[in-house]
Every structure is written in C-alpha cells, then in structure tokens.
GROMACS .gro file of C-alpha atoms in nm:
model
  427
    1UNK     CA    1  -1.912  -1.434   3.268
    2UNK     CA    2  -1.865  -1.269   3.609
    3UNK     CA    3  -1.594  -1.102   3.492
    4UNK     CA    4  -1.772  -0.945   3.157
    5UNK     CA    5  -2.075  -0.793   3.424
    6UNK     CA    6  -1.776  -0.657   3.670
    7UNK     CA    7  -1.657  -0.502   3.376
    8UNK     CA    8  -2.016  -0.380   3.259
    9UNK     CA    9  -2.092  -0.248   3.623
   10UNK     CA   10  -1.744  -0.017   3.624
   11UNK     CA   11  -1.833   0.123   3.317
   12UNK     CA   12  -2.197   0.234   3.426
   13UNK     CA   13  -2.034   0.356   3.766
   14UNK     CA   14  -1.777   0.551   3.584
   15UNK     CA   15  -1.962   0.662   3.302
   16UNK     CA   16  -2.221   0.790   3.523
   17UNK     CA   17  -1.954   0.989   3.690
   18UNK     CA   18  -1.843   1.144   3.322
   19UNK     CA   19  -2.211   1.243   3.272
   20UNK     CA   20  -2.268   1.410   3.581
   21UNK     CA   21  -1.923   1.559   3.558
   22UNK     CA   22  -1.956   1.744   3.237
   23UNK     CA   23  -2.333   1.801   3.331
   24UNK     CA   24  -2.542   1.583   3.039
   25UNK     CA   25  -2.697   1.388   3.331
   26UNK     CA   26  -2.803   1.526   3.628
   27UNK     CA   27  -2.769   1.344   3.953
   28UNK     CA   28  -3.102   1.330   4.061
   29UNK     CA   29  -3.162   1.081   3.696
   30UNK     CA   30  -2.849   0.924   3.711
   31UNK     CA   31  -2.841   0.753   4.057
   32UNK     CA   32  -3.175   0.524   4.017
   33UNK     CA   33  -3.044   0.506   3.683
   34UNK     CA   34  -2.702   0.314   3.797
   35UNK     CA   35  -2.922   0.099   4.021
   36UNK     CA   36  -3.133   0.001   3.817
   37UNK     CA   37  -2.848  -0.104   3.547
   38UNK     CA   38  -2.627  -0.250   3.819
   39UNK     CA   39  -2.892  -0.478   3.978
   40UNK     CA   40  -2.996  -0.595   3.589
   41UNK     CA   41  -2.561  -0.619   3.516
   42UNK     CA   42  -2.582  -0.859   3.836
   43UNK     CA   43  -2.877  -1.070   3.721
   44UNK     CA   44  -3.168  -0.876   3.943
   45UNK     CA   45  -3.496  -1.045   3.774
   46UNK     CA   46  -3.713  -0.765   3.629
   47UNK     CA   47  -3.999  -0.897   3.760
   48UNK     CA   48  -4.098  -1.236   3.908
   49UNK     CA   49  -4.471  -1.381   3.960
   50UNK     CA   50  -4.533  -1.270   4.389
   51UNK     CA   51  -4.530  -1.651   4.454
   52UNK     CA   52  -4.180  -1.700   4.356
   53UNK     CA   53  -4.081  -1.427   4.647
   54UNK     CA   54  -3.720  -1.289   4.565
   55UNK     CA   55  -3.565  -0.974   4.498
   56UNK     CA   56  -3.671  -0.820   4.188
   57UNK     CA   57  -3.606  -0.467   4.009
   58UNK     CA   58  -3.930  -0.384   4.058
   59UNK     CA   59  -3.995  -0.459   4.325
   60UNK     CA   60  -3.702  -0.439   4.574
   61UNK     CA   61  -3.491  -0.198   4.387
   62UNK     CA   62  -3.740   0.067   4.237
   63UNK     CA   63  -4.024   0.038   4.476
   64UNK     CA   64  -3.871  -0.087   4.832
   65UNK     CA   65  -3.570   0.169   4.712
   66UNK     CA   66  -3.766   0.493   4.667
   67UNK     CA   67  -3.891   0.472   4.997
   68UNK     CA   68  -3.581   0.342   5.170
   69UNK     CA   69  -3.478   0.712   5.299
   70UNK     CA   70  -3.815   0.724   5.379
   71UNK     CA   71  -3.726   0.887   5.721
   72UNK     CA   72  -3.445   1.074   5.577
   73UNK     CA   73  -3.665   1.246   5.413
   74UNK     CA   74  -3.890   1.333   5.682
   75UNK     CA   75  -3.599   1.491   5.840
   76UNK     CA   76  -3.485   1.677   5.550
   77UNK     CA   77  -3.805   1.846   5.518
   78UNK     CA   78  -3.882   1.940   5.873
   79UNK     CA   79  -3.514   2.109   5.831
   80UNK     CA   80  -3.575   2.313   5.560
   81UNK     CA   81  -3.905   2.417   5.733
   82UNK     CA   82  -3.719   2.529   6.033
   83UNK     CA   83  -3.436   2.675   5.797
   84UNK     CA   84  -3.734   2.884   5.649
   85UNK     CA   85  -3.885   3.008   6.011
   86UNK     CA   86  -3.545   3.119   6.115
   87UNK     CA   87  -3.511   3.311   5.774
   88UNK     CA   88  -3.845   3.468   5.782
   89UNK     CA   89  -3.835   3.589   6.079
   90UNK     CA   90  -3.488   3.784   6.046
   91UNK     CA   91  -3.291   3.584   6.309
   92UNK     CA   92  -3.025   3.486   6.058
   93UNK     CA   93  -2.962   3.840   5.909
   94UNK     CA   94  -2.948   3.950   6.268
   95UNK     CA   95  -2.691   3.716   6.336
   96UNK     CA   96  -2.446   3.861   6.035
   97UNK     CA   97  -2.532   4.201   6.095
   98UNK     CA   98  -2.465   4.196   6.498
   99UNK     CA   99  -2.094   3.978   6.361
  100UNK     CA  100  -2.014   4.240   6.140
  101UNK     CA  101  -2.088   4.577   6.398
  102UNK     CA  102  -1.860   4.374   6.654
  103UNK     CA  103  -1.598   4.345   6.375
  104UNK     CA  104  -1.605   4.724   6.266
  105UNK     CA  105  -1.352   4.737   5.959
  106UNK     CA  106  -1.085   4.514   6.006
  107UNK     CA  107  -1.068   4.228   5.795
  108UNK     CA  108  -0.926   3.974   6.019
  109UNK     CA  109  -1.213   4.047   6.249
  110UNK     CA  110  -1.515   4.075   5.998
  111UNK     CA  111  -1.346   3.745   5.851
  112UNK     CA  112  -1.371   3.546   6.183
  113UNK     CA  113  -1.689   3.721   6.315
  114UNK     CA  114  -1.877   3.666   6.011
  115UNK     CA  115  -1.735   3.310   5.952
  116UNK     CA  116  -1.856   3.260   6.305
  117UNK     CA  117  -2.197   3.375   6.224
  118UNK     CA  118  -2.245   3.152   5.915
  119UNK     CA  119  -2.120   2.807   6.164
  120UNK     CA  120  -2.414   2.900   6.393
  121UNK     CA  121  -2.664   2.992   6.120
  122UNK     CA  122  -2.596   2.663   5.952
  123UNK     CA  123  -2.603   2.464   6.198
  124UNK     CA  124  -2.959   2.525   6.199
  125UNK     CA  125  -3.035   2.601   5.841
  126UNK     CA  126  -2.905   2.415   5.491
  127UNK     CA  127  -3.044   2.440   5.147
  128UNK     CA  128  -3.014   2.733   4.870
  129UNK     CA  129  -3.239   2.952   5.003
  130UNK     CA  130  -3.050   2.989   5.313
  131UNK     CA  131  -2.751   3.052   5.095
  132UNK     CA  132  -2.840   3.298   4.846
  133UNK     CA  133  -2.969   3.524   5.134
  134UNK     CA  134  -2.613   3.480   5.364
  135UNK     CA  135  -2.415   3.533   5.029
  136UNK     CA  136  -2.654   3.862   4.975
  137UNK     CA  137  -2.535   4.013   5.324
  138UNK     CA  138  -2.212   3.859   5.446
  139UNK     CA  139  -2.009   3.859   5.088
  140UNK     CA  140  -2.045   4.248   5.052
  141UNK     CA  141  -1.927   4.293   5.388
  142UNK     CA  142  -1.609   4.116   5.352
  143UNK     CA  143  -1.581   4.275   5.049
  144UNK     CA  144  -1.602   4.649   5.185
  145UNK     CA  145  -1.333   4.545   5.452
  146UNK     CA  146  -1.093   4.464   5.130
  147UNK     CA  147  -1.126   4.047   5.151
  148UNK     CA  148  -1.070   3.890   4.826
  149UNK     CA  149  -1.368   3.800   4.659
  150UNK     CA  150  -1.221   3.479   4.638
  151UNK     CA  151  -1.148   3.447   4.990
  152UNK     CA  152  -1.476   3.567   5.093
  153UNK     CA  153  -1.679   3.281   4.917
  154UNK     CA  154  -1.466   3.060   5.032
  155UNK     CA  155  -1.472   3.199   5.366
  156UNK     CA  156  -1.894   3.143   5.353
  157UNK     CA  157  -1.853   2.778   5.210
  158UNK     CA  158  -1.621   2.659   5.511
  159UNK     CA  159  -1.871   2.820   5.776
  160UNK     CA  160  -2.167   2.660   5.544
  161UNK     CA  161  -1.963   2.302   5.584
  162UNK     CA  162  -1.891   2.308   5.923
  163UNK     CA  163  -2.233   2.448   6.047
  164UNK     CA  164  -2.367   2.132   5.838
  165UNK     CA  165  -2.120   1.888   6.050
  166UNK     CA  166  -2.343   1.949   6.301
  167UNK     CA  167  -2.681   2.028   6.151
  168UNK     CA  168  -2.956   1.737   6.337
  169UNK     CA  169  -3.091   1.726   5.988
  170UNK     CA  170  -2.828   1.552   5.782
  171UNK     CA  171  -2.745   1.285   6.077
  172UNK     CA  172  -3.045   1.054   5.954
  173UNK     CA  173  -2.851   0.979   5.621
  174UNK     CA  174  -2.563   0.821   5.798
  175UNK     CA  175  -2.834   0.619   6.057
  176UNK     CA  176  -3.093   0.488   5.769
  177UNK     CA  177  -2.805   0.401   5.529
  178UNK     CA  178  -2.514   0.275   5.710
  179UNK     CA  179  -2.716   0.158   6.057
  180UNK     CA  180  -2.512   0.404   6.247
  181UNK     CA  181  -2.665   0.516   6.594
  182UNK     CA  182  -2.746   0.892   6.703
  183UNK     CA  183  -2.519   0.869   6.965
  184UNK     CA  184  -2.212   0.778   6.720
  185UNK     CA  185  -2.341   1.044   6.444
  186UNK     CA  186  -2.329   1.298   6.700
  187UNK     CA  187  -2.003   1.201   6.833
  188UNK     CA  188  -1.799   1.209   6.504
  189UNK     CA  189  -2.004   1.536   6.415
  190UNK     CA  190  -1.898   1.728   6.700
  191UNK     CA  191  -1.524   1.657   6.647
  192UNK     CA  192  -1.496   1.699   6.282
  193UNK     CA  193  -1.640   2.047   6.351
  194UNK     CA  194  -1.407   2.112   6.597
  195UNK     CA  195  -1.159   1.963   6.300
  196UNK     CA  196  -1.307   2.220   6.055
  197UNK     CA  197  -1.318   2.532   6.311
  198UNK     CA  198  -0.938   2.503   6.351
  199UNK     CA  199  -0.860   2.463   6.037
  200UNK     CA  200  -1.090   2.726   5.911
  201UNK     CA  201  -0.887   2.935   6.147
  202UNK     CA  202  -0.589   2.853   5.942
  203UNK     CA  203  -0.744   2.917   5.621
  204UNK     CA  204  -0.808   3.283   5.752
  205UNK     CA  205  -0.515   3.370   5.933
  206UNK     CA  206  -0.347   3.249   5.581
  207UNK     CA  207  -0.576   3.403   5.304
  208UNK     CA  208  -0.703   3.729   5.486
  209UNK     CA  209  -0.499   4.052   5.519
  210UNK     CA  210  -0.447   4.215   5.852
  211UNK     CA  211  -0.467   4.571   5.741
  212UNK     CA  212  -0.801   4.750   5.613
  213UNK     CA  213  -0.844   4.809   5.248
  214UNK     CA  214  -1.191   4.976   5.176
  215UNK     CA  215  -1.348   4.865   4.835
  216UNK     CA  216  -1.659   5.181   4.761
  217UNK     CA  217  -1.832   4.945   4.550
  218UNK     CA  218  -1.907   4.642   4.799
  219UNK     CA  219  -2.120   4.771   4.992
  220UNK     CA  220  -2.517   4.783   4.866
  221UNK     CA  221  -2.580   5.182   4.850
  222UNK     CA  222  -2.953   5.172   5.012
  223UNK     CA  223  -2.927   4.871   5.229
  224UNK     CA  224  -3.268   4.833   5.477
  225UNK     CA  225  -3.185   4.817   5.845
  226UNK     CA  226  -3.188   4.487   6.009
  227UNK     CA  227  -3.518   4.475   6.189
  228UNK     CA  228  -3.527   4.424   6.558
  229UNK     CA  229  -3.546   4.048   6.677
  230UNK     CA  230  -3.566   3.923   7.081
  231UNK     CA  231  -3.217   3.852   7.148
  232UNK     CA  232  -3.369   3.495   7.254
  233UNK     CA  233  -3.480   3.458   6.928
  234UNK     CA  234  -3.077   3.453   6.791
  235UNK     CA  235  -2.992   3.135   6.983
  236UNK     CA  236  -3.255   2.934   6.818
  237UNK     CA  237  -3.049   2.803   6.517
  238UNK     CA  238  -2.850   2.564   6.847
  239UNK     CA  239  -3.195   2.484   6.971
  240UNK     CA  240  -3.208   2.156   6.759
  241UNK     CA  241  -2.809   2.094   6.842
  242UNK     CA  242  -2.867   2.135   7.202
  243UNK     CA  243  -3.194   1.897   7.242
  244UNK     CA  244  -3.054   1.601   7.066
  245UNK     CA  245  -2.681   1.678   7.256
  246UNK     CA  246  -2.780   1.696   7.563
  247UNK     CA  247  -3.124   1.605   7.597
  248UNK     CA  248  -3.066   1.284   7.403
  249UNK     CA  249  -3.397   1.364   7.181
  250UNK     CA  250  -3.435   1.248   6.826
  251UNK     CA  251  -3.382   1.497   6.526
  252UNK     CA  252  -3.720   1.499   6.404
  253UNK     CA  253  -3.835   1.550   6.695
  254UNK     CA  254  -3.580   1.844   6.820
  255UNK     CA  255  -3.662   2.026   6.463
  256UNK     CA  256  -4.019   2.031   6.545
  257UNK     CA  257  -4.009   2.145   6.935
  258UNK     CA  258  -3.764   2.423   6.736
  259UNK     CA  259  -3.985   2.521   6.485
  260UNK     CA  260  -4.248   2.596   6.733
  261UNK     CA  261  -4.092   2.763   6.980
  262UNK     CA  262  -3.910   2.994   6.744
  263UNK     CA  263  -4.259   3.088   6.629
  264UNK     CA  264  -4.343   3.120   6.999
  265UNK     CA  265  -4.057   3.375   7.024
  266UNK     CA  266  -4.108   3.587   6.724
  267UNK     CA  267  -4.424   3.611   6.643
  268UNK     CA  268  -4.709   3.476   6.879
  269UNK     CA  269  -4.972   3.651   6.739
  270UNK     CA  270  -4.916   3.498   6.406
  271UNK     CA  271  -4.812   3.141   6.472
  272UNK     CA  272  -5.040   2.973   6.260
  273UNK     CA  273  -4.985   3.207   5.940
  274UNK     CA  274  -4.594   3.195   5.932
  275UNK     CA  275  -4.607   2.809   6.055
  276UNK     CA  276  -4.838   2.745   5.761
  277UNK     CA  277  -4.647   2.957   5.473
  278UNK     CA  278  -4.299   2.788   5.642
  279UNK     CA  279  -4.418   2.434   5.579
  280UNK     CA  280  -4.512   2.500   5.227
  281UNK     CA  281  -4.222   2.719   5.165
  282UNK     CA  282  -3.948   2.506   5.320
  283UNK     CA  283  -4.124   2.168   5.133
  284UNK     CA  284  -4.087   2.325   4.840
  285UNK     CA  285  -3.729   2.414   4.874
  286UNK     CA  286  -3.621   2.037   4.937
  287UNK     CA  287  -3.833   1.940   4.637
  288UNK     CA  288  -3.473   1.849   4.421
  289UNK     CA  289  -3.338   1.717   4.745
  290UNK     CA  290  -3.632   1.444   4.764
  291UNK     CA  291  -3.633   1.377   4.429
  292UNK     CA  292  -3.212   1.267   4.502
  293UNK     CA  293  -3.310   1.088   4.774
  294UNK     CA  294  -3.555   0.888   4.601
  295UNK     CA  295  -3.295   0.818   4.376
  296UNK     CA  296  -3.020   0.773   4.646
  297UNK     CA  297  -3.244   0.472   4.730
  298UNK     CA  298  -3.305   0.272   4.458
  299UNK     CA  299  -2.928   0.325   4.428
  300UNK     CA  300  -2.869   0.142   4.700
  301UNK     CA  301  -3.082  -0.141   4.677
  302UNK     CA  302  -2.938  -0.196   4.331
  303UNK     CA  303  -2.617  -0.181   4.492
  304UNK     CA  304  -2.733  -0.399   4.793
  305UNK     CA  305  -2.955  -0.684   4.599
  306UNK     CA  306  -2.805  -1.027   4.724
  307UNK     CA  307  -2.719  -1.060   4.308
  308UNK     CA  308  -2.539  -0.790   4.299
  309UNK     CA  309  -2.348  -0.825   4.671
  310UNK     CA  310  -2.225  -1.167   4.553
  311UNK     CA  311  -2.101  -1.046   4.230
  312UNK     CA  312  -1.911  -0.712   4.385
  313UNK     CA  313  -1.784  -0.834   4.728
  314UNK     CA  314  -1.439  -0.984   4.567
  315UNK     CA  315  -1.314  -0.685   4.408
  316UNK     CA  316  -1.429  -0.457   4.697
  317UNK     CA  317  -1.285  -0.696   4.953
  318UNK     CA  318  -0.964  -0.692   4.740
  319UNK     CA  319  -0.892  -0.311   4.744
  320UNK     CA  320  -1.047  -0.223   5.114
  321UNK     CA  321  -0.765  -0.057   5.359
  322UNK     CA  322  -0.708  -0.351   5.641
  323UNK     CA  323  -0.522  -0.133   5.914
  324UNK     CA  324  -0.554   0.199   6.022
  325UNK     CA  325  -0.236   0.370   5.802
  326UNK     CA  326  -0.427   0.214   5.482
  327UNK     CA  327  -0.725   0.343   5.590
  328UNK     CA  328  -0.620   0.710   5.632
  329UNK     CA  329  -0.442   0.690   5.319
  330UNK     CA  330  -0.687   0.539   5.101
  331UNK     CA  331  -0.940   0.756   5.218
  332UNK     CA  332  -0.697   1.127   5.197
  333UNK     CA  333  -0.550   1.050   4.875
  334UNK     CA  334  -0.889   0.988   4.735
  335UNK     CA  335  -1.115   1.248   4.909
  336UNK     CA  336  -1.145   1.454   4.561
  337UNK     CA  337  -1.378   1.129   4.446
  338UNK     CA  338  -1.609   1.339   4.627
  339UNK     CA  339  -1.654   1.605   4.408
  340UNK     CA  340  -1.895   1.572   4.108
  341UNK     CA  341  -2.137   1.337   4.272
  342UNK     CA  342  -1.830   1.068   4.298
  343UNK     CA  343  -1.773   0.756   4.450
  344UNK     CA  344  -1.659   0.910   4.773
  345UNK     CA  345  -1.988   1.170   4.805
  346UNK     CA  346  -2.231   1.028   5.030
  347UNK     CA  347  -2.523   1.234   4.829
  348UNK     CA  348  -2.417   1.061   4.510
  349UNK     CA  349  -2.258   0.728   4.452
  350UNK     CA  350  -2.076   0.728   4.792
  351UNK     CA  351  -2.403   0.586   4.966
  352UNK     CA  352  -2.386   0.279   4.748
  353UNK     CA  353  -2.007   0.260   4.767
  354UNK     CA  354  -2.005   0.238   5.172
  355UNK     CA  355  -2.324  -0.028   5.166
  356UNK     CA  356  -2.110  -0.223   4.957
  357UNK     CA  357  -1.781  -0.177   5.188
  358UNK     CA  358  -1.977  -0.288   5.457
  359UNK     CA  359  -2.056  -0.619   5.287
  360UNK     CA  360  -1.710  -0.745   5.329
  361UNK     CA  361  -1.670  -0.701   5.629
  362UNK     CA  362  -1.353  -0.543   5.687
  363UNK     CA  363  -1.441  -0.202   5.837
  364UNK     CA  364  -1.701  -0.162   6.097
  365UNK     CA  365  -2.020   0.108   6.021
  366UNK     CA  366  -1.875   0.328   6.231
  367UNK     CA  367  -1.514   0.360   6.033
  368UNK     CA  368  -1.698   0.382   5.726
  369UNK     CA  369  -1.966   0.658   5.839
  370UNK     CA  370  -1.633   0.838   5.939
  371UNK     CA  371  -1.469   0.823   5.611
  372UNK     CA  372  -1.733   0.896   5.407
  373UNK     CA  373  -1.869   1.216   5.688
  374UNK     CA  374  -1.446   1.329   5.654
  375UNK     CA  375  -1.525   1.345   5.234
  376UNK     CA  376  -1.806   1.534   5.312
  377UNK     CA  377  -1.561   1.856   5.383
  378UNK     CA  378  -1.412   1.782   5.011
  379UNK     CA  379  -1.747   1.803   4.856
  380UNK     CA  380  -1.946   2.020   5.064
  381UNK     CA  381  -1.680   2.331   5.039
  382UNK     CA  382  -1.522   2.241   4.771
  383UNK     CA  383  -1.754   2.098   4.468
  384UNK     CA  384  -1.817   2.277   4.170
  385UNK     CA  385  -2.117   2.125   4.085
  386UNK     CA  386  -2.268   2.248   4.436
  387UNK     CA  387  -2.535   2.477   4.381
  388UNK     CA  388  -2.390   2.678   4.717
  389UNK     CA  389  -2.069   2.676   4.523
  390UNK     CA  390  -2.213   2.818   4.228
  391UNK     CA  391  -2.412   3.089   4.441
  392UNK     CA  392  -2.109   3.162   4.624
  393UNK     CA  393  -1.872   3.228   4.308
  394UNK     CA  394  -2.129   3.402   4.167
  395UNK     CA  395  -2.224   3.722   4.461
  396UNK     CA  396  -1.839   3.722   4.446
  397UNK     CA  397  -1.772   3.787   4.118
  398UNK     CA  398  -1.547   3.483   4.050
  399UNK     CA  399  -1.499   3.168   3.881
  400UNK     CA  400  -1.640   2.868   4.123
  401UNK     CA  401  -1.333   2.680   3.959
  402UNK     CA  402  -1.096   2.926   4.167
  403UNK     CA  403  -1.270   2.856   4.455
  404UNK     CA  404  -1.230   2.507   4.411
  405UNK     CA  405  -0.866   2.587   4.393
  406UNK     CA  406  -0.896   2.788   4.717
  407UNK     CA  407  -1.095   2.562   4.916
  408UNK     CA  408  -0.939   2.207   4.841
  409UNK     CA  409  -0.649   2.235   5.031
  410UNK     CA  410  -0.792   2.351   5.322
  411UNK     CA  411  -1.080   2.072   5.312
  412UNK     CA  412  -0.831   1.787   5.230
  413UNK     CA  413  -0.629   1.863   5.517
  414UNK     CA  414  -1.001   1.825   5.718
  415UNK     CA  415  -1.062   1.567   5.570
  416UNK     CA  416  -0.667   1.381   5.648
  417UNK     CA  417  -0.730   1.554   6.019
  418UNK     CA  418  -1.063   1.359   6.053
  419UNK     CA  419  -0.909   1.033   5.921
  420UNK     CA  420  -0.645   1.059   6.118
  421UNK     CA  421  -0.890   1.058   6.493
  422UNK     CA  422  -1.122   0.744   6.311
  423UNK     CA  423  -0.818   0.586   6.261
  424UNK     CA  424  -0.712   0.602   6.582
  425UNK     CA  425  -1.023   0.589   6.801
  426UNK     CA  426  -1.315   0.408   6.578
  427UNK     CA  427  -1.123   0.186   6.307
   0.00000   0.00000   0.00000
C-alpha cells in the first residue's frame, strides 16, 4: 500500500512539473494543488471534528499553510514598495545612464559598467516592473555599442541574479522555510555574489567584442534626458544591504528606514504623496508573487504533515548525498531541475523538496539553504518561464530559448562554484 501512494505522490510531483512546463497550469494553482493531493496520497484526514486535534487538510495544510510565509510576505511587499520609490524617483535610470557616459562607446566597457549598474539597482529592487524599465534603457545601449542582442539580455539577467543574491528581501524565504538565521543567509549571500560577479566577468570577457560596432537603430531617436537626482540619492538601493550587514538590523525593518529616507532625500516636500502612491503601487506589483506564496505554503505543509513525512522519509533518505563530493555532484548535475518551477527551484517545488531533505536528517539547514540558494543562479538567469526572461528576450529581439542557451553555462558553473565553498565550509 505504501508503495502504490509513493508511486501516486511521484506522479503528482512530476506531472505537476509537465503542466507547468508546457504552461496548462500555472504555478501559482499548481503548488497548493500538489499539497493538497500529496497530504490526501499520504492519508492527511480532510477534516476531523476540533476534539480529535490532529493534522488535517483543512486545517493544517490549507489554512495553517496559506499563512505560513506569513512574514515572507511582509517582506516581499515592503520590497517592492521600496523597489517602486527608487523607480519613481529616477535613482535607478540615473544609475544606467551615469554607467553608460563613463563607458562612452566601447563595448567591453558599456558591458561591465552597465552590468555593474543593474548588480546595484537590484540589489535594492526585484519584480517586473523594475525590469521592464532597466530592459527599456540599458538593452538599447548595449545594443548601439554593437553587443549581441543575445548577449545583452543575458548580460541584464546575470546583473538581475546577482543583485538578487543579495537583495534583504528574498532572505526571509530561506529563514521562515528552512529555519535558517539572518546571520547565515547573509553569509552565503555575500559569497555567492562574489561567485556570480567573477563569473559574470567571464561571461563578458567571453561573449562581448572588444572593438566598437555602432548599430543606428538601437538607440531610441527622441530619448528624454535623465532628470537630475542628489547624488546621495544613487546610493540608496545598498541602504537596505548595508543596515542589515553591518548594523545587524532585520530586513523588514532596513526596507522601511530605506523607504523613508529615500523619500527624505528626493522629495521632502512630497513625502506623504509618493509614500502613499508607492505602497499601493509596489502592493500591487507583488500581487502574483503573494498569491505563489500562499501557495508555496500549503505546499509545504502538505509536504511536511507527519502523514506524509513518514511515508516520504525512506526514499528521500535513500537518494540524499552523504559526503561532501556527493553533495556537489548531486546538486551540479541536477541544477537544471530548477528551471520550470522544478524540484530544485526554491519558488516552486524546491521549498517542499528541502523541508523534506531536512526530515532525514542527513544534511544540516544550512547545507541545504546553500544548495537550493546555488540553484537559484540556474533559475533566476536562466528560466524560460521567468517573466524577466521573457521581458529580457523580448526588448532584445530574441528567442528567450537562446538565452537559455547563453546563460546556462555560465549559471551552472555558479552554481558548481557555490557548491563547491558549502561543501567545503557548511556541509
């Protein structure tokens, strides 16, 4: 009988995966949709009378799991409000336009200088808004200075994924879902970026041609002047980084302090109109990204019912690495499972996956937190089924398929790079 709901529970994990893959089911229905089937596969009682106590789907999987990422959440929104301040008020197209008059024509320069510019502006912004309007100003610029179109979404991907390494706003995933601590978040953050800067150095020095090639249709023909922002103002997208790096404060509370004083900066006269239009504007642009979370959740309480933990813990146990070689090479040779919301993807099945590693006891929180943050170069850069991906291919002109192509090499060898340091210093 075990065996039969094993069976039952690979085929819901995997067919989930087909779904999503060739896009019949989005993510954001299939997730609390696996749950829910997973903790019913494993014998999860649908409901039980309050007396009886006991996990039940209702009530521990669908209603304790929709608020589980409760303070994710939080987070994520008070990022995406900051993300919209720093928009509004022109800092990040003042950022890209400043990288590219440093660079003048060269394309080895623009391509560094503007990749530079997209780390720092991501490492205080995330989301699709963010992305449609760096695609709008640094793609044609790359362009003009003769970087393939190709190249140059690829180029804004790999400053999008390392600028997220170290984004305060995506650390809460790792601490409410695997128990990690801020301290050991920020510490693997700040060397995988360091990981991803190198080897996005690579990646350019590689891909990008030394010698100027002028393209006449890149370039916008009546593009409006960057307007003037206080040269303060430009350093606010580290303002969260540095508060919870080196004055050990918590990221919901570092995104708020840098909300407001950006505000402070730019605009005093009108704090209370752009603060007010920011938090409904930013909310509303994590709407899809709550709704996953939500889903994310009940996800892993499925996952995590004691029914369900009982019945999975065997085969898990059986195929989890044991030293540090297995554990870089399981982890490398599968890192593409992170792409289409796969087992390996942290924003999609991957949170489940780890829960369930953890259950067996073989790796510690922080080794797992490490794999899964090394994937997150595979599917962050690399994914077609990204919506930056898709915004990305599209300014560009290309397939997102060939970036994919372009991109996974680069972001597996991240990924192998950032195995290879857990390995040696967390595992």
């Amino acid at each position: 009988m075990n065996t039969l709901r094993i069976v039952l529970i690979a085929v819901i994990f995997f067919g989930s995966i087909a779904l999503m893959m060739t896009k019949k089911l989005p993510a954001i229905l299939a997730l609390p949709m696996i749950g829910i089937l997973v903790a019913a596969v494993a014998g999860v009682p649908f409901m039980t009378p309050l007396e009886e106590g006991g996990q039940t789907i209702c009530g521990f999987v669908i209603g304790a799991g929709s608020a589980r990422l409760a303070s994710t959440i939080i987070v994520t929104i008070f990022g995406a409000i900051f993300a919209k301040v720093i928009e509004k008020q022109g800092i990040a197209k003042s950022i890209i336009h400043k990288a590219a008059e440093l660079a003048g024509d060269k394309p080895l320069a623009m391509a560094f200088a503007l990749t530079a510019a997209i780390i720092v502006i991501f490492v205080g912004m995330s989301g699709a808004g963010p992305v449609i309007m760096v695609c709008t100003i640094a793609i044609p610029l790359m362009l003009s200075a003769g970087i393939a179109p190709v190249v140059a979404a690829s180029l804004v991907l790999l400053g999008l994924t390392v600028g997220l390494m170290i984004n305060v706003s995506q650390y809460q995933m790792y601490i409410d879902t695997l128990g990690l601590s801020l301290e050991q978040v920020q510490h693997m953050s700040l060397v995988l970026a360091g990981i991803g800067v190198v080897l996005t150095i690579v990646y350019i020095l590689v891909k990008v041609k030394r010698s100027p090639v002028r393209s006449s249709w890149a370039m916008p023909t009546q593009e409006k002047p960057a307007a003037k922002v206080n040269p303060v103002a430009l350093l606010m997208p580290l303002l969260p980084f540095i508060l919870v790096f080196f004055f050990k404060i918590d990221a919901l509370t570092s995104l708020m302090i840098s909300i407001l004083v950006t505000v402070l900066i730019t605009t005093p006269k009108q704090t209370i109109q752009v603060l007010s239009s920011c938090v409904i504007e930013g909310t509303k642009d994590v709407a899809a990204v709550i709704g996953l979370m939500i889903g994310i959740g009940i996800l892993l309480n499925g996952v995590t019912a004691t029914a369900t933990i009982e019945l999975i813990q065997p085969v898990v146990a059986a195929v989890m690495p044991s030293s540090p070689v297995t554990y870089v090479l399981f982890f490398a040779i599968l890192s593409p499972l992170a792409l289409y919301r796969g087992p390996l993807n942290m924003a999609g099945l991957g949170s489940g996956i780890a829960t369930i590693m953890l259950s067996t006891g073989g790796m510690n929180p922080f080794a797992v937190g490490t794999a899964l943050r090394c994937t997150t170069f595979v599917q962050c850069a690399s994914d077609p089924t990204n919506t930056q991906n898709v915004i990305c291919a599209d300014f560009a002109h290309v397939d997102v398929n060939d970036v994919l192509k372009s991109t996974l090499p680069i972001t597996m060898l991240m990924c192998l790079a950032g195995l290879i340091y857990g390995a040696i210093c967390i595992f």
